[in-house]
C-alpha positions as MATLAB code, in Angstrom:
seq = 'MASFTKLHSGSWRVQVRRKGRYVSETFLRRDDARRWALEAERQIDRGETPNHSRIARLKTFGDLIDLHIDDMCDVGKTPRRSKAATLDMLKRQLGKCNMAALDRERLIRFGRDRAAKGAGPATLGIDIGTIKLILSHAAAVHGLPVTIEAVDLARIALKQLGLVGKGQERDRRPTQDELDRLISHFDANPRQIAPIGRIIRFAVATAMRQEEICTVRWSDLECRTRMLLIRDRKDPRNKQGNNQRIPLFAACGYDAWAIVEEQRACRSNNDDRIFPFNGRSVGTAFRRGCADLSIHDLHFHDLRHEGTSRLFEAGFTIEQVALVTGHKDWKMLKRYTHLKPEALHALLAARAA';
ca = [
     -56.423  -66.103 -111.370;
     -53.207  -65.086 -109.709;
     -51.796  -61.581 -109.967;
     -48.109  -60.716 -109.554;
     -46.731  -57.380 -108.347;
     -43.076  -56.415 -108.198;
     -42.339  -54.508 -104.992;
     -39.841  -51.681 -104.517;
     -37.588  -54.125 -102.676;
     -37.346  -56.295 -105.777;
     -39.471  -59.082 -104.321;
     -42.664  -60.381 -105.913;
     -46.062  -60.417 -104.253;
     -48.511  -62.964 -105.571;
     -52.251  -62.729 -104.839;
     -54.662  -65.573 -105.515;
     -58.437  -64.969 -105.697;
     -60.406  -68.115 -106.410;
     -63.833  -69.411 -105.410;
     -64.262  -66.644 -102.876;
     -60.899  -67.350 -101.262;
     -58.011  -64.913 -101.072;
     -54.405  -65.702 -100.170;
     -51.149  -63.874 -100.792;
     -47.433  -64.471 -100.311;
     -44.167  -62.683 -101.086;
     -41.190  -64.277 -102.847;
     -37.735  -63.193 -103.925;
     -38.141  -64.743 -107.373;
     -41.101  -64.633 -109.769;
     -40.699  -68.341 -110.647;
     -41.151  -69.284 -106.998;
     -44.213  -67.055 -106.783;
     -45.693  -68.624 -109.938;
     -45.173  -72.190 -108.680;
     -46.716  -71.361 -105.302;
     -49.718  -69.683 -106.960;
     -50.355  -72.703 -109.192;
     -50.270  -75.095 -106.223;
     -52.452  -72.727 -104.149;
     -55.117  -72.692 -106.884;
     -55.064  -76.487 -107.034;
     -55.456  -76.727 -103.262;
     -58.408  -74.328 -103.298;
     -60.026  -76.393 -106.066;
     -59.655  -79.480 -103.851;
     -61.246  -77.650 -100.939;
     -57.954  -77.420  -99.026;
     -56.256  -74.454  -97.371;
     -53.163  -73.297  -99.294;
     -49.889  -73.714  -97.418;
     -47.733  -70.758  -96.506;
     -44.692  -70.357  -98.688;
     -42.352  -71.501  -95.895;
     -44.343  -74.695  -95.474;
     -44.745  -75.232  -99.206;
     -40.968  -75.236  -99.655;
     -40.523  -78.188  -97.298;
     -39.503  -81.231  -99.308;
     -37.553  -83.675  -97.140;
     -38.259  -85.586  -93.947;
     -35.444  -83.593  -92.346;
     -37.424  -80.422  -93.085;
     -40.380  -81.918  -91.216;
     -38.178  -82.765  -88.230;
     -36.941  -79.157  -88.072;
     -40.527  -77.918  -88.377;
     -41.642  -80.167  -85.515;
     -38.785  -79.013  -83.274;
     -39.459  -75.328  -84.042;
     -43.146  -75.702  -83.249;
     -42.435  -77.520  -79.986;
     -39.940  -74.846  -78.949;
     -42.471  -72.120  -79.751;
     -44.906  -73.543  -77.203;
     -42.230  -74.140  -74.572;
     -41.895  -77.895  -75.094;
     -38.311  -78.184  -76.251;
     -37.437  -81.873  -76.843;
     -35.549  -83.330  -73.908;
     -32.406  -85.399  -74.134;
     -33.993  -88.744  -75.017;
     -36.349  -87.397  -77.683;
     -33.704  -85.002  -79.006;
     -31.326  -87.944  -79.488;
     -34.013  -89.857  -81.392;
     -34.729  -86.855  -83.625;
     -31.011  -86.388  -84.330;
     -30.697  -90.045  -85.310;
     -33.759  -89.878  -87.590;
     -32.404  -86.782  -89.291;
     -29.108  -88.539  -89.960;
     -30.754  -91.712  -91.217;
     -33.820  -90.368  -93.055;
     -33.367  -86.601  -93.188;
     -32.478  -86.464  -96.884;
     -35.441  -88.606  -97.968;
     -38.077  -86.814  -99.990;
     -41.408  -86.888  -98.191;
     -42.937  -88.844 -101.066;
     -40.116  -91.412 -100.906;
     -40.757  -92.223  -97.248;
     -42.970  -95.162  -98.097;
     -43.555  -98.544  -96.492;
     -40.551 -100.200  -98.144;
     -38.175  -97.403  -97.112;
     -39.366  -97.571  -93.509;
     -39.009 -101.353  -93.382;
     -35.471 -101.021  -94.724;
     -34.773  -98.397  -92.062;
     -36.042 -100.794  -89.387;
     -33.908 -103.654  -90.645;
     -30.820 -101.444  -90.704;
     -31.446 -100.202  -87.176;
     -31.949 -103.741  -85.888;
     -28.763 -104.890  -87.621;
     -26.858 -102.163  -85.759;
     -28.163 -103.352  -82.407;
     -31.427 -101.459  -81.833;
     -33.815 -103.587  -79.779;
     -37.547 -104.056  -80.397;
     -38.549 -101.382  -77.866;
     -36.048  -98.850  -79.227;
     -37.160  -99.429  -82.811;
     -40.768  -99.100  -81.707;
     -39.951  -95.671  -80.281;
     -38.230  -94.711  -83.551;
     -41.258  -95.695  -85.652;
     -43.579  -93.909  -83.222;
     -41.511  -90.734  -83.506;
     -41.653  -90.886  -87.327;
     -45.435  -91.162  -87.112;
     -45.559  -88.260  -84.655;
     -43.568  -86.002  -87.007;
     -45.747  -86.834  -90.021;
     -48.970  -86.470  -88.016;
     -47.799  -83.088  -86.737;
     -47.052  -81.866  -90.275;
     -50.459  -82.987  -91.529;
     -52.560  -81.824  -88.561;
     -50.860  -78.513  -87.729;
     -49.701  -77.374  -91.166;
     -51.966  -79.247  -93.566;
     -49.091  -80.838  -95.461;
     -50.137  -83.635  -97.821;
     -48.428  -86.455  -95.942;
     -49.919  -89.760  -94.857;
     -49.195  -92.013  -91.901;
     -50.599  -95.149  -93.523;
     -47.132  -96.203  -94.697;
     -45.826  -95.917  -91.114;
     -48.634  -98.094  -89.759;
     -48.022 -100.741  -92.423;
     -44.262 -100.671  -91.780;
     -44.862 -101.121  -88.034;
     -47.047 -104.170  -88.715;
     -44.378 -105.659  -90.982;
     -41.557 -104.989  -88.513;
     -43.622 -106.462  -85.699;
     -44.229 -109.600  -87.753;
     -40.478 -109.825  -88.309;
     -39.892 -109.577  -84.566;
     -38.021 -106.278  -84.892;
     -40.646 -104.161  -83.079;
     -42.140 -105.120  -79.765;
     -41.804 -104.813  -76.028;
     -38.329 -104.640  -74.612;
     -37.014 -107.305  -72.305;
     -37.532 -106.369  -68.683;
     -34.220 -106.316  -66.842;
     -34.085 -108.250  -63.614;
     -30.394 -107.670  -62.930;
     -29.799 -106.863  -59.286;
     -26.320 -106.196  -57.923;
     -25.160 -108.428  -55.120;
     -24.024 -106.811  -51.892;
     -20.519 -107.993  -52.689;
     -20.613 -106.178  -56.040;
     -21.835 -102.985  -54.370;
     -19.152 -103.206  -51.689;
     -16.436 -103.748  -54.282;
     -17.604 -100.829  -56.412;
     -17.852  -98.467  -53.442;
     -14.404  -99.469  -52.172;
     -12.955  -99.158  -55.668;
     -14.111  -95.558  -56.068;
     -13.410  -94.512  -52.473;
      -9.826  -95.756  -52.803;
      -9.173  -93.801  -56.006;
      -7.657  -90.388  -55.104;
      -7.989  -89.188  -58.705;
     -11.750  -89.706  -58.728;
     -13.235  -86.215  -58.319;
     -16.905  -87.166  -58.116;
     -17.770  -89.240  -55.012;
     -19.115  -92.161  -57.052;
     -19.081  -94.482  -54.032;
     -21.289  -92.082  -52.104;
     -23.542  -91.595  -55.139;
     -23.952  -95.373  -55.474;
     -25.048  -95.628  -51.845;
     -27.432  -92.679  -52.299;
     -28.911  -94.231  -55.476;
     -29.762  -97.443  -53.636;
     -30.995  -95.585  -50.540;
     -33.402  -93.339  -52.505;
     -34.143  -95.304  -55.733;
     -33.468  -92.064  -57.609;
     -32.385  -91.835  -61.230;
     -28.893  -90.814  -62.282;
     -29.912  -87.350  -63.531;
     -32.156  -86.718  -60.533;
     -29.256  -87.329  -58.148;
     -27.106  -84.803  -60.012;
     -29.793  -82.094  -60.037;
     -31.368  -82.126  -56.544;
     -30.618  -78.945  -54.571;
     -29.647  -77.962  -51.074;
     -32.396  -75.345  -51.162;
     -34.967  -78.128  -51.668;
     -33.789  -80.064  -48.617;
     -36.021  -79.899  -45.519;
     -33.747  -80.575  -42.559;
     -36.469  -80.663  -39.898;
     -38.586  -83.314  -41.674;
     -35.694  -84.931  -43.553;
     -37.523  -84.591  -46.844;
     -36.084  -83.813  -50.284;
     -37.922  -82.192  -53.187;
     -37.159  -83.694  -56.598;
     -38.137  -81.307  -59.384;
     -39.527  -82.376  -62.762;
     -39.386  -86.115  -62.168;
     -39.523  -88.201  -65.307;
     -43.089  -89.017  -66.298;
     -44.473  -90.085  -69.702;
     -47.421  -87.702  -69.391;
     -46.066  -84.727  -67.462;
     -42.674  -83.551  -68.726;
     -42.453  -80.494  -66.488;
     -43.716  -79.514  -63.085;
     -43.843  -83.111  -61.878;
     -42.278  -82.358  -58.494;
     -42.225  -84.848  -55.629;
     -41.089  -84.804  -52.001;
     -39.404  -88.000  -50.817;
     -38.215  -89.074  -47.346;
     -34.515  -89.547  -46.678;
     -34.281  -92.597  -44.452;
     -32.344  -95.826  -43.956;
     -34.786  -98.428  -45.231;
     -32.593  -99.861  -48.012;
     -29.387 -100.704  -46.199;
     -27.881  -97.234  -46.601;
     -28.883  -94.096  -44.683;
     -29.844  -91.438  -47.235;
     -29.852  -88.611  -44.675;
     -26.395  -89.568  -43.365;
     -25.083  -89.596  -46.939;
     -26.393  -86.071  -47.478;
     -24.639  -84.970  -44.287;
     -21.412  -86.539  -45.582;
     -21.814  -84.551  -48.774;
     -22.512  -81.366  -46.802;
     -19.184  -81.772  -44.973;
     -17.415  -81.900  -48.353;
     -19.212  -78.897  -49.844;
     -16.608  -76.476  -51.201;
     -18.512  -73.966  -53.356;
     -21.825  -72.166  -53.727;
     -23.314  -74.639  -56.199;
     -26.849  -75.329  -55.000;
     -26.752  -78.922  -56.194;
     -26.133  -81.533  -53.526;
     -24.119  -83.614  -55.992;
     -22.716  -80.968  -58.384;
     -21.541  -83.317  -61.095;
     -22.515  -84.145  -64.665;
     -24.864  -87.115  -64.777;
     -23.236  -88.518  -67.907;
     -19.811  -88.366  -66.282;
     -21.150  -90.292  -63.308;
     -22.526  -92.957  -65.646;
     -19.236  -93.175  -67.528;
     -17.263  -93.585  -64.298;
     -19.686  -96.273  -63.112;
     -19.288  -98.263  -66.331;
     -15.508  -97.938  -66.142;
     -15.533  -99.151  -62.553;
     -17.637 -102.184  -63.483;
     -15.196 -102.995  -66.286;
     -12.193 -102.655  -63.954;
     -13.770 -105.049  -61.464;
     -15.094 -107.480  -64.114;
     -18.689 -106.849  -63.007;
     -20.748 -107.737  -66.056;
     -24.132 -106.476  -67.291;
     -24.675 -103.941  -64.517;
     -26.107 -100.509  -65.367;
     -26.360  -97.495  -63.085;
     -30.150  -97.603  -63.509;
     -30.093 -101.077  -61.954;
     -29.343  -99.313  -58.658;
     -32.817  -97.761  -58.860;
     -34.226 -101.271  -59.382;
     -32.225 -102.442  -56.378;
     -33.442  -99.618  -54.156;
     -37.050 -100.214  -55.189;
     -36.805 -103.943  -54.565;
     -35.242 -103.344  -51.139;
     -38.194 -101.136  -50.202;
     -40.554 -104.007  -50.938;
     -38.292 -106.412  -49.073;
     -38.438 -104.039  -46.108;
     -42.202 -104.575  -46.019;
     -43.492 -101.396  -47.657;
     -46.679 -101.598  -49.744;
     -46.961 -100.600  -53.408;
     -48.575  -97.288  -52.431;
     -45.779  -96.528  -49.970;
     -43.001  -97.470  -52.388;
     -44.562  -95.209  -55.036;
     -44.164  -92.282  -52.633;
     -40.415  -92.813  -52.896;
     -39.943  -93.905  -56.512;
     -42.448  -91.502  -58.076;
     -44.316  -94.110  -60.109;
     -47.834  -92.959  -61.009;
     -48.784  -96.272  -62.605;
     -48.502  -99.133  -60.150;
     -48.345 -101.598  -63.061;
     -45.070  -99.974  -64.083;
     -43.829 -100.298  -60.521;
     -44.368 -104.052  -60.613;
     -41.470 -104.560  -63.037;
     -39.042 -103.235  -60.417;
     -40.077 -105.692  -57.719;
     -37.514 -108.398  -58.398;
     -37.565 -109.706  -54.865;
     -35.019 -112.194  -53.629;
     -36.634 -115.340  -52.189;
     -34.450 -115.208  -49.089;
     -36.009 -111.821  -48.257;
     -39.195 -113.644  -47.252;
     -37.445 -114.838  -44.070;
     -36.843 -111.246  -42.968;
     -40.425 -110.244  -43.831;
     -41.810 -113.117  -41.794;
     -39.564 -112.248  -38.856;
     -40.644 -108.608  -39.026;
     -44.316 -109.553  -39.009;
     -43.796 -111.932  -36.105;
     -42.073 -109.184  -34.121;
];
């Protein structure tokens, strides 16, 4: 039986003793205490551990998202930009759904809606995987009575409909003419604060990502060996501490070390970043430049593809290219090797020499 005690503060303490188990919680209202006690007794009868009052009050999928984020932050794993954006979207789309209402049909409808708005098979697969992660976390860490069976069934249905699957691998490589036009376009614009032309050349020369370029530091530059330390490189398994030293050389048609020296000559403040600009702003400027020059279907990330492909065309092996790009899985590296057939002439000439 449950016993209720009114405290001096006006709150109510409820104590449940049942089948040798003892649990207690404190509530502002007696009705809340009574409802929690009744559910706690039922859970003990089923051989389960009663939920804390904070957990027991969670009703919607949005509550579970907040719980997941709080728990991740508590252990120092705050969601990064990509995952945070997915969680924000899920909270907008499904946050008000009662946990019991998040069934197979609701998830299939969510998938159809997302696909109708332009989400590709890979993106929708990530969305469904994140929903499963949130529900699994609630069940495993907090013992909430949620099931992931509906998510698995919805994934199967969406896959059968062709809405979930692997994304199309991009093989878009910029031509040298497109690169020259973009670089000239930005270099000739006196109102362009960020040196986008220089950043484009550096992206191809190093095969670095947009955010990596805008976060590398002068203090991590080794002048004697011409090496650069990239901190916390993107990796699906290691989100932090995945540091890598890369060489700054001229293997891809642009001299990475010379570009850094150009940037050093323009340094005007104490910011430790070599390219002290917002990565999103760089991406926005790049897209605007492509639009101005009528260069279609070219993303900034394609410059990383281009740099990687040029390393292979220069004759480097997979192991050697991985030392520059940071790929841990060589199978993943294969998708970046969109070599141009004419490059085989240069490789043959190099081997002959």
